[in-house]
Amino acid sequence: MPIIQVKDLHKKFKSLEVLKGISTEIHRGEVVVVIGPSGSGKSTFLRCLNFLETPTSGQIFFNGEEIIPNKNLNVIRQEMGMVFQRFNLFPHMKVIDNVTLAPMKVRGLAEAEAIERAYTLLDKVGLRDKADSYPEQLSGGQQQRVAIARALAMQPQVMLFDEPTSALDPEMIGDVLDVMKELAKEGMTMVVVTHEMGFAREVGDRVFFLDQGLLLEENTPAQLFTNPQHPRTKEFLSKVL
Amino acid sequence: MDFDWQVAWNSVPFLLQGAWLTIQLTTIAVFFGIILGTITALLRLTKSPFKYLAIAYTDFMRGTPLLVQIFIIYYGFPPLIQRPIPAYIAAVIALSLNSGAYVAEIIRSGIQSIEIGQTEAALSLGLTYRQTMRHIILPQAFKRVIPPLGNEFIALLKDSSLVSVIALEELVRKAQIVIGRNFRPFETYFVVAIMFLIMTVSISQLVSYLERRLKVGE
């Protein structure tokens, strides 16, 4: 059974149809990289997976269970970590509190346990020494790595990444990508919207090419990058590679 | 007629009693105003039918004079509930209700000024709407609205002089009593003005202190 199944997903903002019927499956342990020109709907697609955008029509299934707001959405969101382009750390809390908040309030973890888990994760992203800093005292790359640790602290089954390196200075991007590569190596199921083609090629198990609200092509990176089938894919790749 | 410092000085102890009542009334009204204002702001941002109750409340309180509100509570309600309302209680109710409406608008704007990304991050972690408000949005919103809240409380302190019309002996009412005895309005009101000034400046100082202390993490 796929961990995420998308059936005929449509999303309209007023009269603008951003997603025009997307169906696909994502399997456990897979790293899916979503690429496409800006305005193609790739971020909207990702945000529909955990209902930060409510689909206009269509269904999303998580482990075979259809996501329905006011029924199971909240519980399923606990299983889908998300990392945002603009980090969205909680500025009024120290790094450590950012990471322990959800495990304690949502999962009901004891404080000591939550703190221990947080330090393990901060170690993993190389920021143990920043535990008592406030987000504003960190660089963008550090903030994003804390954001990854914060999402991982819930021990989710899937991680969603929404252009995680787009707001970063070039020299910060590598650190964040390294953390993501490490996660992928550990077998985390990941859906990554990105413009980092190197990452897509190196880490992706499958690459989705979205254009004008449609999933035009999906394939292994080796196939998609060297032998794109759709003319739009060819055109896009010729510009970004 | 010269300014008589001795007269001014002599009025101070009696006026201080009034100032103390002014401080009491304002502090109590601020306390209830914040609670009422927060609840009203949260209701306004929901989709429940209570939203319209909250809108009606803020519109009424902001759209009618405080003086009229005081009269309605002090003179209007007793016949309805068939018992008198003590002036002190009526004043506290009127000032709290009035302040709550203004505070509600301030807090609502504070909540709406917090980036949507904060809510999204909290929800994506599995926090409920209620937890998101409580742990993420409100703490940041309160911090942001401290300056406008300070202004509101300075306004409330000054407006509290209106309760002198229901014979509550706060600062202005006390001054009228003093003038009835010493026939020196200029000196007496001068002292009253200074006392108000000391109180309002203290509030602004307190507000800037809070602002500085809470700056961490902004």
XYZ file of N, CA, C and O in Angstrom, chain B residues 3-180:
712
model
N -1.421 82.720 41.805
C -1.471 81.291 42.094
C -1.021 81.077 43.531
O 0.083 81.478 43.914
N -1.883 80.472 44.323
C -1.569 80.310 45.745
C -1.060 78.896 45.994
O -1.822 77.937 46.023
N 0.219 78.779 46.173
C 0.827 77.452 46.337
C 0.313 76.743 47.578
O 0.192 75.518 47.611
N 0.042 77.542 48.611
C -0.416 76.959 49.870
C -1.759 76.252 49.668
O -1.955 75.116 50.118
N -2.661 76.904 48.923
C -3.962 76.308 48.629
C -3.775 75.005 47.858
O -4.381 73.974 48.169
N -2.902 75.076 46.874
C -2.643 73.886 46.055
C -2.132 72.747 46.937
O -2.629 71.621 46.885
N -1.181 73.071 47.745
C -0.562 72.066 48.610
C -1.583 71.457 49.569
O -1.612 70.241 49.788
N -2.460 72.314 50.123
C -3.453 71.845 51.093
C -4.460 70.871 50.478
O -5.025 70.039 51.175
N -4.675 71.010 49.169
C -5.678 70.144 48.533
C -5.125 68.752 48.236
O -5.888 67.826 47.960
N -3.805 68.614 48.313
C -3.180 67.363 47.870
C -3.675 66.114 48.612
O -4.092 65.145 47.968
N -3.678 66.083 49.944
C -4.058 64.825 50.629
C -5.460 64.353 50.242
O -5.657 63.168 49.961
N -6.413 65.317 50.191
C -7.784 64.965 49.867
C -7.881 64.454 48.415
O -8.548 63.463 48.122
N -7.171 65.138 47.521
C -7.193 64.728 46.108
C -6.534 63.363 45.914
O -6.939 62.586 45.049
N -5.524 63.080 46.719
C -4.851 61.781 46.598
C -5.820 60.625 46.839
O -5.716 59.576 46.198
N -6.782 60.847 47.750
C -7.797 59.804 47.962
C -8.550 59.527 46.663
O -8.845 58.381 46.321
N -8.859 60.622 45.953
C -9.551 60.466 44.667
C -8.667 59.772 43.646
O -9.116 58.891 42.900
N -7.383 60.161 43.642
C -6.453 59.543 42.691
C -6.363 58.037 42.949
O -6.288 57.235 42.005
N -6.393 57.682 44.199
C -6.318 56.256 44.556
C -7.525 55.506 43.981
O -7.384 54.406 43.421
N -8.710 56.111 44.067
C -9.894 55.470 43.499
C -9.779 55.383 41.971
O -10.135 54.371 41.360
N -9.239 56.446 41.376
C -9.022 56.436 39.932
C -8.115 55.270 39.534
O -8.388 54.538 38.576
N -7.042 55.084 40.292
C -6.112 53.982 40.001
C -6.808 52.636 40.158
O -6.697 51.754 39.298
N -7.566 52.503 41.249
C -8.306 51.247 41.467
C -9.223 50.927 40.305
O -9.189 49.833 39.741
N -10.067 51.917 39.958
C -11.049 51.698 38.889
C -10.357 51.325 37.583
O -10.758 50.387 36.893
N -9.279 52.066 37.272
C -8.595 51.814 36.005
C -7.945 50.432 36.000
O -8.054 49.684 35.025
N -7.295 50.083 37.109
C -6.610 48.787 37.166
C -7.596 47.634 37.017
O -7.364 46.690 36.243
N -8.711 47.732 37.734
C -9.705 46.658 37.647
C -10.275 46.578 36.224
O -10.413 45.503 35.646
N -10.553 47.750 35.652
C -11.129 47.775 34.303
C -10.130 47.248 33.273
O -10.509 46.558 32.329
N -8.846 47.571 33.469
C -7.813 47.059 32.568
C -7.767 45.533 32.639
O -7.733 44.842 31.627
N -7.811 45.018 33.858
C -7.759 43.573 34.065
C -8.914 42.878 33.335
O -8.709 41.981 32.512
N -10.135 43.334 33.620
C -11.284 42.702 32.963
C -11.309 43.029 31.468
O -11.744 42.218 30.655
N -10.823 44.220 31.137
C -10.786 44.626 29.724
C -9.927 43.690 28.900
O -10.283 43.315 27.782
N -8.785 43.286 29.451
C -7.894 42.387 28.708
C -8.541 41.011 28.537
O -8.531 40.433 27.439
N -9.145 40.502 29.616
C -9.795 39.190 29.521
C -10.935 39.239 28.506
O -11.001 38.433 27.565
N -11.797 40.232 28.686
C -12.951 40.391 27.798
C -12.497 40.633 26.359
O -13.043 40.067 25.405
N -11.481 41.480 26.216
C -10.983 41.825 24.891
C -10.390 40.619 24.182
O -10.604 40.430 22.977
N -9.647 39.795 24.918
C -9.043 38.612 24.304
C -10.126 37.637 23.840
O -10.092 37.131 22.714
N -11.098 37.401 24.725
C -12.182 36.484 24.355
C -12.923 37.016 23.125
O -13.186 36.280 22.170
N -13.229 38.314 23.157
C -13.961 38.908 22.033
C -13.163 38.817 20.739
O -13.699 38.472 19.684
N -11.856 39.101 20.830
C -11.011 39.039 19.634
C -11.012 37.618 19.067
O -11.137 37.421 17.858
N -10.882 36.621 19.942
C -10.849 35.229 19.480
C -12.190 34.841 18.848
O -12.223 34.175 17.814
N -13.286 35.289 19.476
C -14.605 34.977 18.913
C -14.777 35.606 17.536
O -15.318 35.005 16.619
N -14.279 36.836 17.397
C -14.411 37.523 16.101
C -13.686 36.790 14.995
O -14.029 36.907 13.829
N -12.645 36.051 15.367
C -11.843 35.383 14.331
C -12.335 33.969 14.046
O -11.775 33.275 13.208
N -13.368 33.515 14.757
C -13.903 32.183 14.465
C -15.049 32.300 13.466
O -15.417 33.400 13.060
N -15.585 31.152 13.092
C -16.722 31.171 12.178
C -18.020 30.901 12.931
O -19.074 30.767 12.332
N -17.935 30.819 14.257
C -19.132 30.498 15.048
C -20.097 31.685 15.049
O -19.718 32.814 14.778
N -21.369 31.434 15.377
C -22.354 32.517 15.442
C -22.000 33.565 16.508
O -22.449 34.703 16.416
N -21.185 33.169 17.489
C -20.779 34.118 18.529
C -19.988 35.282 17.948
O -19.867 36.331 18.557
N -19.444 35.031 16.759
C -18.709 36.072 16.071
C -19.550 37.348 15.954
O -19.068 38.447 16.174
N -20.842 37.162 15.638
C -21.702 38.325 15.419
C -22.021 39.032 16.730
O -22.163 40.250 16.783
N -22.086 38.241 17.793
C -22.260 38.818 19.123
C -21.055 39.712 19.442
O -21.196 40.833 19.938
N -19.862 39.193 19.123
C -18.630 39.944 19.384
C -18.605 41.230 18.566
O -18.228 42.293 19.065
N -19.038 41.131 17.307
C -19.049 42.327 16.456
C -20.043 43.352 17.007
O -19.734 44.541 17.116
N -21.236 42.882 17.386
C -22.259 43.786 17.923
C -21.744 44.486 19.179
O -21.907 45.694 19.346
N -21.088 43.701 20.020
C -20.551 44.261 21.268
C -19.513 45.350 21.000
O -19.610 46.470 21.529
N -18.527 45.039 20.162
C -17.487 46.053 19.920
C -18.071 47.279 19.224
O -17.720 48.402 19.573
N -18.961 47.055 18.267
C -19.537 48.200 17.564
C -20.320 49.097 18.515
O -20.214 50.321 18.464
N -21.105 48.468 19.398
C -21.913 49.261 20.323
C -21.020 50.061 21.263
O -21.226 51.254 21.479
N -20.026 49.404 21.830
C -19.187 50.059 22.825
C -18.325 51.161 22.212
O -18.055 52.168 22.854
N -17.903 50.925 20.965
C -17.049 51.942 20.337
C -17.876 53.038 19.686
O -17.376 54.124 19.425
N -19.148 52.730 19.433
C -19.976 53.676 18.691
C -20.872 54.541 19.563
O -21.598 55.393 19.059
N -20.834 54.326 20.882
C -21.652 55.164 21.765
C -20.747 55.782 22.824
O -19.715 55.221 23.169
N -21.126 56.949 23.347
C -20.269 57.618 24.337
C -20.195 56.818 25.636
O -21.192 56.239 26.074
N -19.023 56.819 26.222
C -18.844 56.149 27.514
C -19.820 56.723 28.552
O -20.369 55.996 29.380
N -20.054 58.033 28.451
C -20.959 58.684 29.397
C -22.341 58.047 29.334
O -22.965 57.753 30.363
N -22.817 57.802 28.126
C -24.136 57.184 27.951
C -24.120 55.761 28.491
O -25.072 55.303 29.131
N -23.024 55.055 28.264
C -22.908 53.674 28.770
C -22.978 53.661 30.304
O -23.622 52.809 30.903
N -22.310 54.634 30.906
C -22.348 54.721 32.377
C -23.780 54.961 32.844
O -24.269 54.304 33.766
N -24.482 55.866 32.166
C -25.869 56.157 32.540
C -26.755 54.937 32.364
O -27.611 54.646 33.201
N -26.559 54.229 31.255
C -27.404 53.053 31.004
C -27.226 52.036 32.127
O -28.196 51.493 32.649
N -25.979 51.807 32.518
C -25.747 50.797 33.547
C -26.206 51.274 34.927
O -26.837 50.537 35.675
N -25.930 52.529 35.235
C -26.243 53.015 36.579
C -27.731 53.330 36.751
O -28.321 53.013 37.784
N -28.352 53.964 35.717
C -29.753 54.360 35.839
C -30.686 53.426 35.082
O -31.848 53.287 35.432
N -30.192 52.818 34.025
C -31.058 52.041 33.147
C -31.343 50.639 33.662
O -32.477 50.164 33.597
N -30.325 49.977 34.172
C -30.506 48.570 34.546
C -31.238 48.347 35.875
O -32.018 47.406 35.978
N -31.010 49.184 36.893
C -31.664 48.916 38.185
C -33.177 48.677 38.102
O -33.665 47.713 38.688
N -33.948 49.511 37.355
C -35.380 49.198 37.262
C -35.635 47.835 36.626
O -36.570 47.132 37.016
N -34.799 47.457 35.680
C -34.973 46.172 35.004
C -34.739 45.007 35.955
O -35.515 44.057 35.997
N -33.649 45.079 36.699
C -33.328 43.961 37.594
C -33.912 44.193 38.983
O -33.735 43.382 39.888
N -34.617 45.321 39.128
C -35.330 45.654 40.371
C -34.441 45.673 41.602
O -34.835 45.194 42.669
N -33.260 46.166 41.416
C -32.405 46.446 42.566
C -31.354 47.465 42.134
O -30.996 47.521 40.957
N -30.910 48.294 43.077
C -29.936 49.322 42.692
C -28.567 48.708 42.429
O -28.239 47.652 42.976
N -27.805 49.348 41.573
C -26.420 48.940 41.349
C -25.535 49.986 42.017
O -25.644 51.160 41.709
N -24.677 49.584 42.946
C -23.798 50.568 43.595
C -22.947 51.286 42.547
O -22.541 50.672 41.546
N -22.677 52.557 42.794
C -21.950 53.371 41.819
C -20.597 52.750 41.468
O -20.191 52.719 40.300
N -19.927 52.219 42.482
C -18.603 51.638 42.258
C -18.692 50.468 41.280
O -17.915 50.367 40.323
N -19.680 49.586 41.514
C -19.859 48.435 40.637
C -20.241 48.887 39.228
O -19.699 48.391 38.230
N -21.160 49.837 39.152
C -21.586 50.338 37.839
C -20.392 50.907 37.076
O -20.227 50.672 35.875
N -19.538 51.640 37.793
C -18.369 52.244 37.149
C -17.425 51.154 36.631
O -16.947 51.222 35.492
N -17.177 50.157 37.462
C -16.280 49.072 37.048
C -16.850 48.346 35.825
O -16.134 48.067 34.858
N -18.155 48.073 35.842
C -18.770 47.379 34.708
C -18.648 48.218 33.437
O -18.205 47.734 32.392
N -19.007 49.494 33.546
C -18.993 50.359 32.360
C -17.580 50.489 31.795
O -17.359 50.320 30.587
N -16.622 50.763 32.674
C -15.252 50.951 32.200
C -14.688 49.652 31.615
O -13.998 49.667 30.594
N -14.984 48.513 32.257
C -14.468 47.229 31.756
C -15.066 46.895 30.395
O -14.359 46.486 29.472
N -16.386 47.058 30.290
C -17.042 46.744 29.018
C -16.504 47.642 27.910
O -16.224 47.194 26.804
N -16.351 48.922 28.235
C -15.862 49.863 27.235
C -14.433 49.537 26.822
O -14.115 49.437 25.634
N -13.587 49.318 27.816
C -12.197 49.019 27.521
C -12.076 47.693 26.770
O -11.281 47.562 25.834
N -12.877 46.696 27.155
C -12.837 45.389 26.488
C -13.023 45.502 24.989
O -12.375 44.800 24.212
N -13.907 46.403 24.569
C -14.179 46.547 23.134
C -12.959 47.092 22.399
O -12.596 46.608 21.328
N -12.322 48.096 22.991
C -11.133 48.658 22.335
C -9.972 47.666 22.361
O -9.246 47.508 21.383
N -9.815 46.999 23.509
C -8.750 46.002 23.622
C -8.965 44.879 22.606
O -8.020 44.387 21.993
N -10.235 44.496 22.399
C -10.538 43.429 21.442
C -10.025 43.785 20.056
O -9.405 42.957 19.376
N -10.242 45.028 19.647
C -9.791 45.444 18.317
C -8.270 45.457 18.243
O -7.677 45.090 17.231
N -7.634 45.886 19.331
C -6.161 45.916 19.356
C -5.613 44.497 19.260
O -4.713 44.211 18.468
N -6.179 43.583 20.044
C -5.668 42.211 20.048
C -5.971 41.518 18.722
O -5.149 40.773 18.188
N -7.148 41.805 18.174
C -7.479 41.212 16.870
C -6.438 41.626 15.823
O -5.934 40.804 15.068
N -6.105 42.914 15.803
C -5.114 43.357 14.817
C -3.758 42.727 15.117
O -3.004 42.405 14.198
N -3.459 42.524 16.404
C -2.204 41.865 16.774
C -2.161 40.437 16.261
O -1.169 39.991 15.688
N -3.251 39.718 16.448
C -3.320 38.327 15.987
C -3.169 38.273 14.472
O -2.426 37.454 13.935
N -3.861 39.193 13.796
C -3.821 39.162 12.336
C -2.477 39.605 11.777
O -2.179 39.344 10.616
N -1.663 40.269 12.623
C -0.360 40.716 12.132
C 0.684 39.600 12.181
O 1.776 39.746 11.647
N 0.360 38.490 12.843
C 1.320 37.381 12.899
C 1.278 36.627 11.571
O 0.209 36.274 11.080
N 2.452 36.396 11.000
C 2.537 35.789 9.671
C 1.781 34.457 9.634
O 1.840 33.670 10.568
N 1.130 34.205 8.508
C 0.359 32.982 8.334
C 1.262 31.756 8.453
O 0.829 30.683 8.878
N 2.557 31.927 8.124
C 3.504 30.821 8.216
C 3.610 30.244 9.627
O 3.881 29.053 9.797
N 3.386 31.078 10.638
C 3.432 30.598 12.015
C 2.305 29.604 12.281
O 2.519 28.550 12.871
N 1.111 29.963 11.809
C -0.034 29.058 11.964
C 0.199 27.777 11.181
O -0.047 26.671 11.677
N 0.704 27.939 9.959
C 0.926 26.759 9.117
C 1.943 25.811 9.742
O 1.754 24.593 9.742
N 3.026 26.394 10.274
C 4.041 25.543 10.889
C 3.455 24.786 12.076
O 3.687 23.592 12.248
N 2.663 25.485 12.895
C 2.074 24.853 14.077
C 1.099 23.750 13.668
O 1.144 22.641 14.202
N 0.237 24.055 12.702
C -0.738 23.051 12.266
C -0.033 21.848 11.649
O -0.434 20.705 11.861
N 1.034 22.112 10.902
C 1.735 21.006 10.236
C 2.389 20.073 11.261
O 2.670 18.922 10.962
N 2.623 20.584 12.467
C 3.192 19.735 13.518
C 2.117 18.935 14.243
O 2.418 18.148 15.135
N 0.864 19.193 13.883
C -0.232 18.453 14.505
C -0.883 19.190 15.664
O -1.753 18.643 16.334
N -0.455 20.417 15.923
C -1.131 21.198 16.959
C -2.557 21.506 16.501
O -2.802 21.709 15.304
N -3.483 21.573 17.446
C -4.843 21.960 17.106
C -4.901 23.478 16.965
O -3.948 24.175 17.329
N -6.030 23.975 16.451
C -6.212 25.423 16.306
C -6.051 26.104 17.662
O -5.391 27.126 17.800
N -6.666 25.484 18.677
C -6.615 26.050 20.019
C -5.178 26.108 20.554
O -4.742 27.122 21.092
N -4.443 25.013 20.385
C -3.042 24.991 20.842
C -2.202 26.004 20.076
O -1.314 26.640 20.636
N -2.480 26.125 18.782
C -1.743 27.079 17.953
C -1.947 28.492 18.471
O -0.997 29.259 18.623
N -3.197 28.829 18.764
C -3.492 30.157 19.316
C -2.757 30.358 20.635
O -2.098 31.363 20.856
N -2.903 29.388 21.502
C -2.406 29.531 22.864
C -0.871 29.589 22.932
O -0.315 30.435 23.613
N -0.199 28.703 22.204
C 1.250 28.617 22.356
C 2.030 29.437 21.337
O 3.166 29.807 21.582
N 1.444 29.653 20.174
C 2.204 30.295 19.098
C 1.712 31.708 18.799
O 2.500 32.657 18.804
N 0.426 31.862 18.535
C -0.051 33.150 18.030
C -0.226 34.181 19.148
O 0.331 35.285 19.081
N -0.970 33.833 20.198
C -1.250 34.836 21.240
C 0.010 35.387 21.922
O 0.112 36.594 22.123
N 0.981 34.530 22.288
C 2.173 35.103 22.939
C 2.871 36.135 22.054
O 3.326 37.171 22.541
N 2.928 35.867 20.758
C 3.570 36.828 19.858
C 2.699 38.067 19.672
O 3.199 39.193 19.597
N 1.377 37.841 19.583
C 0.461 38.968 19.362
C 0.484 39.914 20.567
O 0.581 41.130 20.399
N 0.447 39.353 21.783
C 0.442 40.195 22.983
C 1.681 41.082 23.014
O 1.618 42.252 23.337
N 2.814 40.479 22.673
C 4.057 41.228 22.683
C 3.970 42.415 21.721
O 4.377 43.514 22.026
N 3.375 42.162 20.577
C 3.300 43.194 19.555
C 2.341 44.318 19.918
O 2.509 45.444 19.458
N 1.299 43.995 20.695
C 0.282 45.017 20.959
C 0.505 45.750 22.276
O -0.344 46.532 22.693
N 1.640 45.527 22.925
C 1.885 46.241 24.176
C 1.822 47.769 24.004
O 1.148 48.437 24.785
N 2.468 48.342 22.972
C 2.366 49.805 22.838
C 0.926 50.317 22.648
O 0.505 51.206 23.390
N 0.144 49.770 21.701
C -1.240 50.257 21.596
C -2.076 49.964 22.847
O -2.944 50.758 23.198
N -1.794 48.860 23.529
C -2.519 48.586 24.776
C -2.194 49.668 25.808
O -3.073 50.138 26.531
N -0.929 50.066 25.853
C -0.521 51.132 26.764
C -1.305 52.410 26.490
O -1.835 53.047 27.403
N -1.430 52.756 25.203
C -2.213 53.940 24.838
C -3.649 53.812 25.304
O -4.240 54.753 25.824
N -4.205 52.617 25.114
C -5.596 52.390 25.499
C -5.769 52.585 27.015
O -6.757 53.162 27.462
N -4.776 52.151 27.769
C -4.925 52.272 29.218
C -4.737 53.689 29.698
O -5.356 54.108 30.682
N -3.915 54.437 28.992
C -3.802 55.856 29.319
C -5.137 56.546 29.033
O -5.644 57.335 29.836
N -5.736 56.209 27.902
C -7.039 56.785 27.560
C -8.082 56.391 28.599
O -8.892 57.217 29.025
N -8.038 55.150 29.020
C -9.021 54.669 30.001
C -8.862 55.406 31.333
O -9.847 55.784 31.970
N -7.613 55.606 31.728
C -7.368 56.302 32.989
C -7.992 57.698 32.954
O -8.653 58.125 33.897
N -7.806 58.382 31.825
C -8.365 59.725 31.713
C -9.890 59.678 31.625
O -10.580 60.483 32.241
N -10.392 58.706 30.849
C -11.851 58.598 30.695
C -12.542 58.215 31.994
O -13.735 58.466 32.165
N -11.790 57.593 32.900
C -12.429 57.155 34.148
C -12.962 58.353 34.924
O -13.804 58.197 35.799
N -12.493 59.559 34.594
C -13.012 60.746 35.284
C -14.505 60.929 35.014
O -15.206 61.598 35.773
N -15.001 60.291 33.928
C -16.425 60.425 33.612
C -17.322 59.829 34.687
O -18.479 60.210 34.811
N -16.803 58.877 35.462
C -17.672 58.258 36.468
C -17.969 59.228 37.610
O -18.770 58.918 38.486
N -17.366 60.421 37.584
C -17.730 61.432 38.579
C -19.209 61.796 38.457
O -19.814 62.238 39.427
N -19.786 61.556 37.263
C -21.204 61.922 37.082
C -22.142 61.019 37.880
O -23.298 61.357 38.068
N -21.665 59.852 38.302
C -22.535 59.055 39.161
C -22.025 59.135 40.604
O -22.158 58.198 41.383
N -21.450 60.301 40.905
C -21.093 60.660 42.289
C -20.043 59.747 42.895
O -19.953 59.595 44.109
N -19.248 59.128 42.048
C -18.154 58.323 42.566
C -16.974 59.261 42.801
O -16.599 60.018 41.900
N -16.404 59.230 43.996
C -15.425 60.259 44.340
C -14.021 59.894 43.881
O -13.128 59.660 44.679
N -13.876 59.861 42.561
C -12.533 59.714 42.004
C -11.913 61.100 41.920
O -12.468 62.066 42.445
N -10.798 61.187 41.254
C -9.995 62.412 41.314
C -10.772 63.684 40.948
O -10.738 64.673 41.679
N -11.490 63.651 39.832
C -12.162 64.877 39.382
C -13.300 65.267 40.330
O -13.492 66.443 40.654
N -14.036 64.252 40.791
C -15.135 64.509 41.724
C -14.611 65.112 43.037
O -15.187 66.041 43.590
N -13.499 64.551 43.490
C -12.871 65.082 44.705
C -12.501 66.544 44.505
O -12.675 67.381 45.401
N -11.996 66.864 43.327
C -11.597 68.243 43.038
C -12.808 69.165 43.145
O -12.729 70.248 43.738
N -13.950 68.711 42.606
C -15.154 69.540 42.675
C -15.544 69.797 44.133
O -15.955 70.901 44.492
N -15.369 68.760 44.949
C -15.695 68.924 46.378
C -14.751 69.936 47.030
O -15.176 70.833 47.770
N -13.464 69.795 46.704
C -12.479 70.724 47.275
C -12.801 72.165 46.882
O -12.789 73.077 47.717
N -13.141 72.332 45.606
C -13.417 73.688 45.118
C -14.648 74.270 45.820
O -14.716 75.475 46.094
N -15.604 73.397 46.152
C -16.775 73.846 46.893
C -16.415 74.441 48.247
O -17.160 75.229 48.819
